[in-house]
């Protein structure tokens, strides 16, 4: 983290972007936590606007994570800072693979559909979410997302039918789910 400050100072105070880039490169090899690597990539973007180098650092950060929350945080940062939808999408898919929670899967599906514009992957996550439903509220949340994003009318009709039945007989489905 001190090296990040030094690199930022090289840009701000010395106005030497080449020296700063050398410091950033050295920093990447020394940082071990995903969070520190994400800070490095964000600093790279703010000070040097070097998307390629930031993307490389984000890819290194990805190897440090294995949980849903960190993958989502990384995917959001990658997309915001570099605009690389392919890499951000692959990280969102890793986030989905790290959870069985239907609400989290729906959140990933929404990000894939809305931000990344990868509807096929979003549909895959919605199918997983539908299989992961644990409560009537989970089903409602998942059904709303399926109705919003899906383009398969048969699937939408089936989900609407299930939703109507679950809303009409909540006590029955509470025990069933």
mmCIF file with all atom_site columns, C-alpha atoms in Angstrom:
data_model
loop_
_atom_site.group_PDB
_atom_site.id
_atom_site.type_symbol
_atom_site.label_atom_id
_atom_site.label_alt_id
_atom_site.label_comp_id
_atom_site.label_asym_id
_atom_site.label_entity_id
_atom_site.label_seq_id
_atom_site.pdbx_PDB_ins_code
_atom_site.Cartn_x
_atom_site.Cartn_y
_atom_site.Cartn_z
_atom_site.occupancy
_atom_site.B_iso_or_equiv
_atom_site.pdbx_formal_charge
_atom_site.auth_seq_id
_atom_site.auth_comp_id
_atom_site.auth_asym_id
_atom_site.auth_atom_id
_atom_site.pdbx_PDB_model_num
ATOM 1   C CA . UNK A 1 1   ? 0.000   0.000   0.000   1.00 0.00 ? 1   UNK A CA 1
ATOM 2   C CA . UNK A 1 2   ? 2.947   2.312   0.648   1.00 0.00 ? 2   UNK A CA 1
ATOM 3   C CA . UNK A 1 3   ? 4.178   1.628   -2.878  1.00 0.00 ? 3   UNK A CA 1
ATOM 4   C CA . UNK A 1 4   ? 0.798   2.699   -4.224  1.00 0.00 ? 4   UNK A CA 1
ATOM 5   C CA . UNK A 1 5   ? 1.184   6.020   -2.412  1.00 0.00 ? 5   UNK A CA 1
ATOM 6   C CA . UNK A 1 6   ? 4.715   6.346   -3.800  1.00 0.00 ? 6   UNK A CA 1
ATOM 7   C CA . UNK A 1 7   ? 3.498   5.704   -7.346  1.00 0.00 ? 7   UNK A CA 1
ATOM 8   C CA . UNK A 1 8   ? 0.692   8.234   -6.918  1.00 0.00 ? 8   UNK A CA 1
ATOM 9   C CA . UNK A 1 9   ? 3.219   10.739  -5.613  1.00 0.00 ? 9   UNK A CA 1
ATOM 10  C CA . UNK A 1 10  ? 5.449   10.106  -8.632  1.00 0.00 ? 10  UNK A CA 1
ATOM 11  C CA . UNK A 1 11  ? 2.538   11.123  -10.853 1.00 0.00 ? 11  UNK A CA 1
ATOM 12  C CA . UNK A 1 12  ? 1.257   14.016  -8.738  1.00 0.00 ? 12  UNK A CA 1
ATOM 13  C CA . UNK A 1 13  ? 4.469   15.552  -7.434  1.00 0.00 ? 13  UNK A CA 1
ATOM 14  C CA . UNK A 1 14  ? 7.138   14.513  -9.920  1.00 0.00 ? 14  UNK A CA 1
ATOM 15  C CA . UNK A 1 15  ? 4.843   14.285  -12.962 1.00 0.00 ? 15  UNK A CA 1
ATOM 16  C CA . UNK A 1 16  ? 6.839   11.210  -13.984 1.00 0.00 ? 16  UNK A CA 1
ATOM 17  C CA . UNK A 1 17  ? 4.389   8.639   -15.331 1.00 0.00 ? 17  UNK A CA 1
ATOM 18  C CA . UNK A 1 18  ? 7.126   6.234   -16.446 1.00 0.00 ? 18  UNK A CA 1
ATOM 19  C CA . UNK A 1 19  ? 8.582   6.097   -12.933 1.00 0.00 ? 19  UNK A CA 1
ATOM 20  C CA . UNK A 1 20  ? 5.094   5.664   -11.505 1.00 0.00 ? 20  UNK A CA 1
ATOM 21  C CA . UNK A 1 21  ? 4.390   2.806   -13.927 1.00 0.00 ? 21  UNK A CA 1
ATOM 22  C CA . UNK A 1 22  ? 7.602   1.067   -12.843 1.00 0.00 ? 22  UNK A CA 1
ATOM 23  C CA . UNK A 1 23  ? 6.530   1.398   -9.198  1.00 0.00 ? 23  UNK A CA 1
ATOM 24  C CA . UNK A 1 24  ? 3.057   0.060   -10.008 1.00 0.00 ? 24  UNK A CA 1
ATOM 25  C CA . UNK A 1 25  ? 4.585   -2.927  -11.794 1.00 0.00 ? 25  UNK A CA 1
ATOM 26  C CA . UNK A 1 26  ? 6.829   -3.669  -8.816  1.00 0.00 ? 26  UNK A CA 1
ATOM 27  C CA . UNK A 1 27  ? 3.875   -3.273  -6.439  1.00 0.00 ? 27  UNK A CA 1
ATOM 28  C CA . UNK A 1 28  ? 1.801   -5.886  -8.214  1.00 0.00 ? 28  UNK A CA 1
ATOM 29  C CA . UNK A 1 29  ? 4.398   -8.563  -7.512  1.00 0.00 ? 29  UNK A CA 1
ATOM 30  C CA . UNK A 1 30  ? 4.609   -7.600  -3.854  1.00 0.00 ? 30  UNK A CA 1
ATOM 31  C CA . UNK A 1 31  ? 0.925   -7.389  -2.967  1.00 0.00 ? 31  UNK A CA 1
ATOM 32  C CA . UNK A 1 32  ? -0.703  -10.563 -1.721  1.00 0.00 ? 32  UNK A CA 1
ATOM 33  C CA . UNK A 1 33  ? -4.279  -9.685  -0.863  1.00 0.00 ? 33  UNK A CA 1
ATOM 34  C CA . UNK A 1 34  ? -7.024  -9.294  -3.411  1.00 0.00 ? 34  UNK A CA 1
ATOM 35  C CA . UNK A 1 35  ? -8.180  -6.098  -1.732  1.00 0.00 ? 35  UNK A CA 1
ATOM 36  C CA . UNK A 1 36  ? -4.723  -4.514  -1.997  1.00 0.00 ? 36  UNK A CA 1
ATOM 37  C CA . UNK A 1 37  ? -4.513  -5.545  -5.641  1.00 0.00 ? 37  UNK A CA 1
ATOM 38  C CA . UNK A 1 38  ? -7.901  -3.961  -6.283  1.00 0.00 ? 38  UNK A CA 1
ATOM 39  C CA . UNK A 1 39  ? -6.662  -0.730  -4.673  1.00 0.00 ? 39  UNK A CA 1
ATOM 40  C CA . UNK A 1 40  ? -3.611  -0.885  -6.928  1.00 0.00 ? 40  UNK A CA 1
ATOM 41  C CA . UNK A 1 41  ? -5.736  -1.315  -10.049 1.00 0.00 ? 41  UNK A CA 1
ATOM 42  C CA . UNK A 1 42  ? -8.051  1.532   -9.034  1.00 0.00 ? 42  UNK A CA 1
ATOM 43  C CA . UNK A 1 43  ? -5.039  3.763   -8.431  1.00 0.00 ? 43  UNK A CA 1
ATOM 44  C CA . UNK A 1 44  ? -3.605  2.771   -11.813 1.00 0.00 ? 44  UNK A CA 1
ATOM 45  C CA . UNK A 1 45  ? -6.810  3.853   -13.492 1.00 0.00 ? 45  UNK A CA 1
ATOM 46  C CA . UNK A 1 46  ? -7.105  7.126   -11.595 1.00 0.00 ? 46  UNK A CA 1
ATOM 47  C CA . UNK A 1 47  ? -3.464  8.165   -12.029 1.00 0.00 ? 47  UNK A CA 1
ATOM 48  C CA . UNK A 1 48  ? -2.344  6.606   -15.316 1.00 0.00 ? 48  UNK A CA 1
ATOM 49  C CA . UNK A 1 49  ? -5.609  5.521   -16.966 1.00 0.00 ? 49  UNK A CA 1
ATOM 50  C CA . UNK A 1 50  ? -3.811  2.342   -18.029 1.00 0.00 ? 50  UNK A CA 1
ATOM 51  C CA . UNK A 1 51  ? -6.668  -0.094  -18.670 1.00 0.00 ? 51  UNK A CA 1
ATOM 52  C CA . UNK A 1 52  ? -4.441  -2.950  -19.829 1.00 0.00 ? 52  UNK A CA 1
ATOM 53  C CA . UNK A 1 53  ? -2.242  -2.835  -16.742 1.00 0.00 ? 53  UNK A CA 1
ATOM 54  C CA . UNK A 1 54  ? -5.242  -2.393  -14.440 1.00 0.00 ? 54  UNK A CA 1
ATOM 55  C CA . UNK A 1 55  ? -6.926  -5.383  -16.067 1.00 0.00 ? 55  UNK A CA 1
ATOM 56  C CA . UNK A 1 56  ? -3.810  -7.485  -15.480 1.00 0.00 ? 56  UNK A CA 1
ATOM 57  C CA . UNK A 1 57  ? -3.835  -6.478  -11.818 1.00 0.00 ? 57  UNK A CA 1
ATOM 58  C CA . UNK A 1 58  ? -7.556  -7.267  -11.548 1.00 0.00 ? 58  UNK A CA 1
ATOM 59  C CA . UNK A 1 59  ? -6.883  -10.686 -13.060 1.00 0.00 ? 59  UNK A CA 1
ATOM 60  C CA . UNK A 1 60  ? -4.246  -11.287 -10.387 1.00 0.00 ? 60  UNK A CA 1
ATOM 61  C CA . UNK A 1 61  ? -6.716  -10.154 -7.713  1.00 0.00 ? 61  UNK A CA 1
ATOM 62  C CA . UNK A 1 62  ? -9.234  -12.688 -9.019  1.00 0.00 ? 62  UNK A CA 1
ATOM 63  C CA . UNK A 1 63  ? -6.869  -15.521 -8.093  1.00 0.00 ? 63  UNK A CA 1
ATOM 64  C CA . UNK A 1 64  ? -6.926  -14.350 -4.472  1.00 0.00 ? 64  UNK A CA 1
ATOM 65  C CA . UNK A 1 65  ? -10.691 -14.656 -4.074  1.00 0.00 ? 65  UNK A CA 1
ATOM 66  C CA . UNK A 1 66  ? -13.021 -17.606 -3.654  1.00 0.00 ? 66  UNK A CA 1
ATOM 67  C CA . UNK A 1 67  ? -16.218 -16.144 -2.197  1.00 0.00 ? 67  UNK A CA 1
ATOM 68  C CA . UNK A 1 68  ? -19.345 -14.552 -3.605  1.00 0.00 ? 68  UNK A CA 1
ATOM 69  C CA . UNK A 1 69  ? -18.994 -11.082 -2.044  1.00 0.00 ? 69  UNK A CA 1
ATOM 70  C CA . UNK A 1 70  ? -15.412 -10.535 -3.189  1.00 0.00 ? 70  UNK A CA 1
ATOM 71  C CA . UNK A 1 71  ? -16.104 -11.818 -6.693  1.00 0.00 ? 71  UNK A CA 1
ATOM 72  C CA . UNK A 1 72  ? -19.044 -9.415  -7.034  1.00 0.00 ? 72  UNK A CA 1
ATOM 73  C CA . UNK A 1 73  ? -16.963 -6.522  -5.700  1.00 0.00 ? 73  UNK A CA 1
ATOM 74  C CA . UNK A 1 74  ? -14.210 -7.390  -8.181  1.00 0.00 ? 74  UNK A CA 1
ATOM 75  C CA . UNK A 1 75  ? -16.597 -7.736  -11.141 1.00 0.00 ? 75  UNK A CA 1
ATOM 76  C CA . UNK A 1 76  ? -18.151 -4.360  -10.372 1.00 0.00 ? 76  UNK A CA 1
ATOM 77  C CA . UNK A 1 77  ? -14.745 -2.690  -10.122 1.00 0.00 ? 77  UNK A CA 1
ATOM 78  C CA . UNK A 1 78  ? -13.474 -4.296  -13.318 1.00 0.00 ? 78  UNK A CA 1
ATOM 79  C CA . UNK A 1 79  ? -16.496 -3.187  -15.296 1.00 0.00 ? 79  UNK A CA 1
ATOM 80  C CA . UNK A 1 80  ? -16.544 0.331   -13.809 1.00 0.00 ? 80  UNK A CA 1
ATOM 81  C CA . UNK A 1 81  ? -12.804 0.933   -14.208 1.00 0.00 ? 81  UNK A CA 1
ATOM 82  C CA . UNK A 1 82  ? -11.959 -0.873  -17.444 1.00 0.00 ? 82  UNK A CA 1
ATOM 83  C CA . UNK A 1 83  ? -15.269 -1.501  -19.175 1.00 0.00 ? 83  UNK A CA 1
ATOM 84  C CA . UNK A 1 84  ? -14.126 -5.058  -19.914 1.00 0.00 ? 84  UNK A CA 1
ATOM 85  C CA . UNK A 1 85  ? -17.482 -6.836  -20.033 1.00 0.00 ? 85  UNK A CA 1
ATOM 86  C CA . UNK A 1 86  ? -15.992 -10.236 -20.894 1.00 0.00 ? 86  UNK A CA 1
ATOM 87  C CA . UNK A 1 87  ? -13.735 -10.397 -17.845 1.00 0.00 ? 87  UNK A CA 1
ATOM 88  C CA . UNK A 1 88  ? -16.309 -8.803  -15.542 1.00 0.00 ? 88  UNK A CA 1
ATOM 89  C CA . UNK A 1 89  ? -18.883 -11.317 -16.771 1.00 0.00 ? 89  UNK A CA 1
ATOM 90  C CA . UNK A 1 90  ? -16.566 -14.237 -16.106 1.00 0.00 ? 90  UNK A CA 1
ATOM 91  C CA . UNK A 1 91  ? -16.028 -12.964 -12.560 1.00 0.00 ? 91  UNK A CA 1
ATOM 92  C CA . UNK A 1 92  ? -19.791 -12.625 -12.038 1.00 0.00 ? 92  UNK A CA 1
ATOM 93  C CA . UNK A 1 93  ? -20.161 -16.248 -13.158 1.00 0.00 ? 93  UNK A CA 1
ATOM 94  C CA . UNK A 1 94  ? -17.508 -17.252 -10.601 1.00 0.00 ? 94  UNK A CA 1
ATOM 95  C CA . UNK A 1 95  ? -19.519 -15.349 -7.979  1.00 0.00 ? 95  UNK A CA 1
ATOM 96  C CA . UNK A 1 96  ? -22.579 -17.379 -8.918  1.00 0.00 ? 96  UNK A CA 1
ATOM 97  C CA . UNK A 1 97  ? -20.560 -20.571 -8.645  1.00 0.00 ? 97  UNK A CA 1
ATOM 98  C CA . UNK A 1 98  ? -19.591 -19.608 -5.100  1.00 0.00 ? 98  UNK A CA 1
ATOM 99  C CA . UNK A 1 99  ? -23.182 -19.413 -3.805  1.00 0.00 ? 99  UNK A CA 1
ATOM 100 C CA . UNK A 1 100 ? -26.366 -21.427 -3.602  1.00 0.00 ? 100 UNK A CA 1
ATOM 101 C CA . UNK A 1 101 ? -28.453 -18.474 -2.360  1.00 0.00 ? 101 UNK A CA 1
ATOM 102 C CA . UNK A 1 102 ? -31.245 -17.663 -4.813  1.00 0.00 ? 102 UNK A CA 1
ATOM 103 C CA . UNK A 1 103 ? -31.189 -13.918 -4.029  1.00 0.00 ? 103 UNK A CA 1
ATOM 104 C CA . UNK A 1 104 ? -27.469 -13.744 -4.755  1.00 0.00 ? 104 UNK A CA 1
ATOM 105 C CA . UNK A 1 105 ? -27.949 -15.721 -7.971  1.00 0.00 ? 105 UNK A CA 1
ATOM 106 C CA . UNK A 1 106 ? -30.704 -13.307 -9.026  1.00 0.00 ? 106 UNK A CA 1
ATOM 107 C CA . UNK A 1 107 ? -28.369 -10.375 -8.284  1.00 0.00 ? 107 UNK A CA 1
ATOM 108 C CA . UNK A 1 108 ? -25.697 -11.937 -10.506 1.00 0.00 ? 108 UNK A CA 1
ATOM 109 C CA . UNK A 1 109 ? -28.267 -12.570 -13.243 1.00 0.00 ? 109 UNK A CA 1
ATOM 110 C CA . UNK A 1 110 ? -29.389 -8.938  -13.085 1.00 0.00 ? 110 UNK A CA 1
ATOM 111 C CA . UNK A 1 111 ? -25.799 -7.706  -13.331 1.00 0.00 ? 111 UNK A CA 1
ATOM 112 C CA . UNK A 1 112 ? -25.115 -10.020 -16.268 1.00 0.00 ? 112 UNK A CA 1
ATOM 113 C CA . UNK A 1 113 ? -28.267 -8.889  -18.078 1.00 0.00 ? 113 UNK A CA 1
ATOM 114 C CA . UNK A 1 114 ? -28.212 -5.173  -17.247 1.00 0.00 ? 114 UNK A CA 1
ATOM 115 C CA . UNK A 1 115 ? -24.517 -4.299  -17.011 1.00 0.00 ? 115 UNK A CA 1
ATOM 116 C CA . UNK A 1 116 ? -22.687 -6.929  -19.033 1.00 0.00 ? 116 UNK A CA 1
ATOM 117 C CA . UNK A 1 117 ? -25.464 -7.521  -21.594 1.00 0.00 ? 117 UNK A CA 1
ATOM 118 C CA . UNK A 1 118 ? -24.930 -11.282 -21.422 1.00 0.00 ? 118 UNK A CA 1
ATOM 119 C CA . UNK A 1 119 ? -28.488 -12.577 -21.402 1.00 0.00 ? 119 UNK A CA 1
ATOM 120 C CA . UNK A 1 120 ? -27.649 -16.267 -21.998 1.00 0.00 ? 120 UNK A CA 1
ATOM 121 C CA . UNK A 1 121 ? -25.462 -16.315 -18.870 1.00 0.00 ? 121 UNK A CA 1
ATOM 122 C CA . UNK A 1 122 ? -28.120 -14.366 -16.976 1.00 0.00 ? 122 UNK A CA 1
ATOM 123 C CA . UNK A 1 123 ? -30.704 -17.008 -17.938 1.00 0.00 ? 123 UNK A CA 1
ATOM 124 C CA . UNK A 1 124 ? -28.372 -19.766 -16.695 1.00 0.00 ? 124 UNK A CA 1
ATOM 125 C CA . UNK A 1 125 ? -28.116 -18.021 -13.329 1.00 0.00 ? 125 UNK A CA 1
ATOM 126 C CA . UNK A 1 126 ? -31.886 -17.544 -13.147 1.00 0.00 ? 126 UNK A CA 1
ATOM 127 C CA . UNK A 1 127 ? -32.350 -21.271 -13.740 1.00 0.00 ? 127 UNK A CA 1
ATOM 128 C CA . UNK A 1 128 ? -29.930 -21.954 -10.880 1.00 0.00 ? 128 UNK A CA 1
ATOM 129 C CA . UNK A 1 129 ? -31.771 -19.442 -8.702  1.00 0.00 ? 129 UNK A CA 1
ATOM 130 C CA . UNK A 1 130 ? -35.079 -21.147 -9.435  1.00 0.00 ? 130 UNK A CA 1
ATOM 131 C CA . UNK A 1 131 ? -33.591 -24.459 -8.278  1.00 0.00 ? 131 UNK A CA 1
ATOM 132 C CA . UNK A 1 132 ? -32.136 -22.824 -5.150  1.00 0.00 ? 132 UNK A CA 1
ATOM 133 C CA . UNK A 1 133 ? -35.351 -21.269 -3.838  1.00 0.00 ? 133 UNK A CA 1
ATOM 134 C CA . UNK A 1 134 ? -35.843 -21.942 -0.119  1.00 0.00 ? 134 UNK A CA 1
ATOM 135 C CA . UNK A 1 135 ? -38.800 -19.720 0.818   1.00 0.00 ? 135 UNK A CA 1
ATOM 136 C CA . UNK A 1 136 ? -41.916 -18.252 -0.759  1.00 0.00 ? 136 UNK A CA 1
ATOM 137 C CA . UNK A 1 137 ? -40.212 -14.823 -0.716  1.00 0.00 ? 137 UNK A CA 1
ATOM 138 C CA . UNK A 1 138 ? -37.196 -16.300 -2.505  1.00 0.00 ? 138 UNK A CA 1
ATOM 139 C CA . UNK A 1 139 ? -39.519 -17.679 -5.168  1.00 0.00 ? 139 UNK A CA 1
ATOM 140 C CA . UNK A 1 140 ? -41.254 -14.304 -5.583  1.00 0.00 ? 140 UNK A CA 1
ATOM 141 C CA . UNK A 1 141 ? -37.890 -12.557 -5.998  1.00 0.00 ? 141 UNK A CA 1
ATOM 142 C CA . UNK A 1 142 ? -36.672 -15.175 -8.473  1.00 0.00 ? 142 UNK A CA 1
ATOM 143 C CA . UNK A 1 143 ? -39.978 -15.207 -10.370 1.00 0.00 ? 143 UNK A CA 1
ATOM 144 C CA . UNK A 1 144 ? -39.931 -11.415 -10.723 1.00 0.00 ? 144 UNK A CA 1
ATOM 145 C CA . UNK A 1 145 ? -36.430 -11.621 -12.223 1.00 0.00 ? 145 UNK A CA 1
ATOM 146 C CA . UNK A 1 146 ? -37.402 -14.440 -14.587 1.00 0.00 ? 146 UNK A CA 1
ATOM 147 C CA . UNK A 1 147 ? -40.430 -12.463 -15.765 1.00 0.00 ? 147 UNK A CA 1
ATOM 148 C CA . UNK A 1 148 ? -38.249 -9.381  -16.264 1.00 0.00 ? 148 UNK A CA 1
ATOM 149 C CA . UNK A 1 149 ? -35.293 -10.992 -18.060 1.00 0.00 ? 149 UNK A CA 1
ATOM 150 C CA . UNK A 1 150 ? -36.361 -14.253 -19.666 1.00 0.00 ? 150 UNK A CA 1
ATOM 151 C CA . UNK A 1 151 ? -37.307 -14.451 -23.325 1.00 0.00 ? 151 UNK A CA 1
ATOM 152 C CA . UNK A 1 152 ? -38.767 -17.967 -23.119 1.00 0.00 ? 152 UNK A CA 1
ATOM 153 C CA . UNK A 1 153 ? -42.545 -17.436 -22.948 1.00 0.00 ? 153 UNK A CA 1
ATOM 154 C CA . UNK A 1 154 ? -43.176 -21.008 -21.838 1.00 0.00 ? 154 UNK A CA 1
ATOM 155 C CA . UNK A 1 155 ? -40.830 -20.535 -18.871 1.00 0.00 ? 155 UNK A CA 1
ATOM 156 C CA . UNK A 1 156 ? -42.418 -17.171 -18.028 1.00 0.00 ? 156 UNK A CA 1
ATOM 157 C CA . UNK A 1 157 ? -45.920 -18.691 -18.174 1.00 0.00 ? 157 UNK A CA 1
ATOM 158 C CA . UNK A 1 158 ? -44.893 -21.607 -15.945 1.00 0.00 ? 158 UNK A CA 1
ATOM 159 C CA . UNK A 1 159 ? -43.306 -19.238 -13.409 1.00 0.00 ? 159 UNK A CA 1
ATOM 160 C CA . UNK A 1 160 ? -46.373 -16.964 -13.460 1.00 0.00 ? 160 UNK A CA 1
ATOM 161 C CA . UNK A 1 161 ? -48.574 -19.986 -12.858 1.00 0.00 ? 161 UNK A CA 1
ATOM 162 C CA . UNK A 1 162 ? -46.431 -21.131 -9.932  1.00 0.00 ? 162 UNK A CA 1
ATOM 163 C CA . UNK A 1 163 ? -46.337 -17.602 -8.534  1.00 0.00 ? 163 UNK A CA 1
ATOM 164 C CA . UNK A 1 164 ? -50.131 -17.292 -8.646  1.00 0.00 ? 164 UNK A CA 1
ATOM 165 C CA . UNK A 1 165 ? -50.524 -20.637 -6.868  1.00 0.00 ? 165 UNK A CA 1
ATOM 166 C CA . UNK A 1 166 ? -47.949 -19.752 -4.232  1.00 0.00 ? 166 UNK A CA 1
ATOM 167 C CA . UNK A 1 167 ? -49.559 -16.386 -3.586  1.00 0.00 ? 167 UNK A CA 1
ATOM 168 C CA . UNK A 1 168 ? -53.038 -17.962 -3.402  1.00 0.00 ? 168 UNK A CA 1
ATOM 169 C CA . UNK A 1 169 ? -51.901 -20.702 -0.996  1.00 0.00 ? 169 UNK A CA 1
ATOM 170 C CA . UNK A 1 170 ? -48.907 -19.321 0.949   1.00 0.00 ? 170 UNK A CA 1
ATOM 171 C CA . UNK A 1 171 ? -49.289 -21.659 3.945   1.00 0.00 ? 171 UNK A CA 1
ATOM 172 C CA . UNK A 1 172 ? -49.292 -24.747 1.759   1.00 0.00 ? 172 UNK A CA 1
ATOM 173 C CA . UNK A 1 173 ? -46.133 -23.655 -0.065  1.00 0.00 ? 173 UNK A CA 1
ATOM 174 C CA . UNK A 1 174 ? -44.393 -22.514 3.098   1.00 0.00 ? 174 UNK A CA 1
ATOM 175 C CA . UNK A 1 175 ? -44.417 -26.118 4.294   1.00 0.00 ? 175 UNK A CA 1
ATOM 176 C CA . UNK A 1 176 ? -43.662 -27.479 0.818   1.00 0.00 ? 176 UNK A CA 1
ATOM 177 C CA . UNK A 1 177 ? -40.592 -25.318 0.195   1.00 0.00 ? 177 UNK A CA 1
#
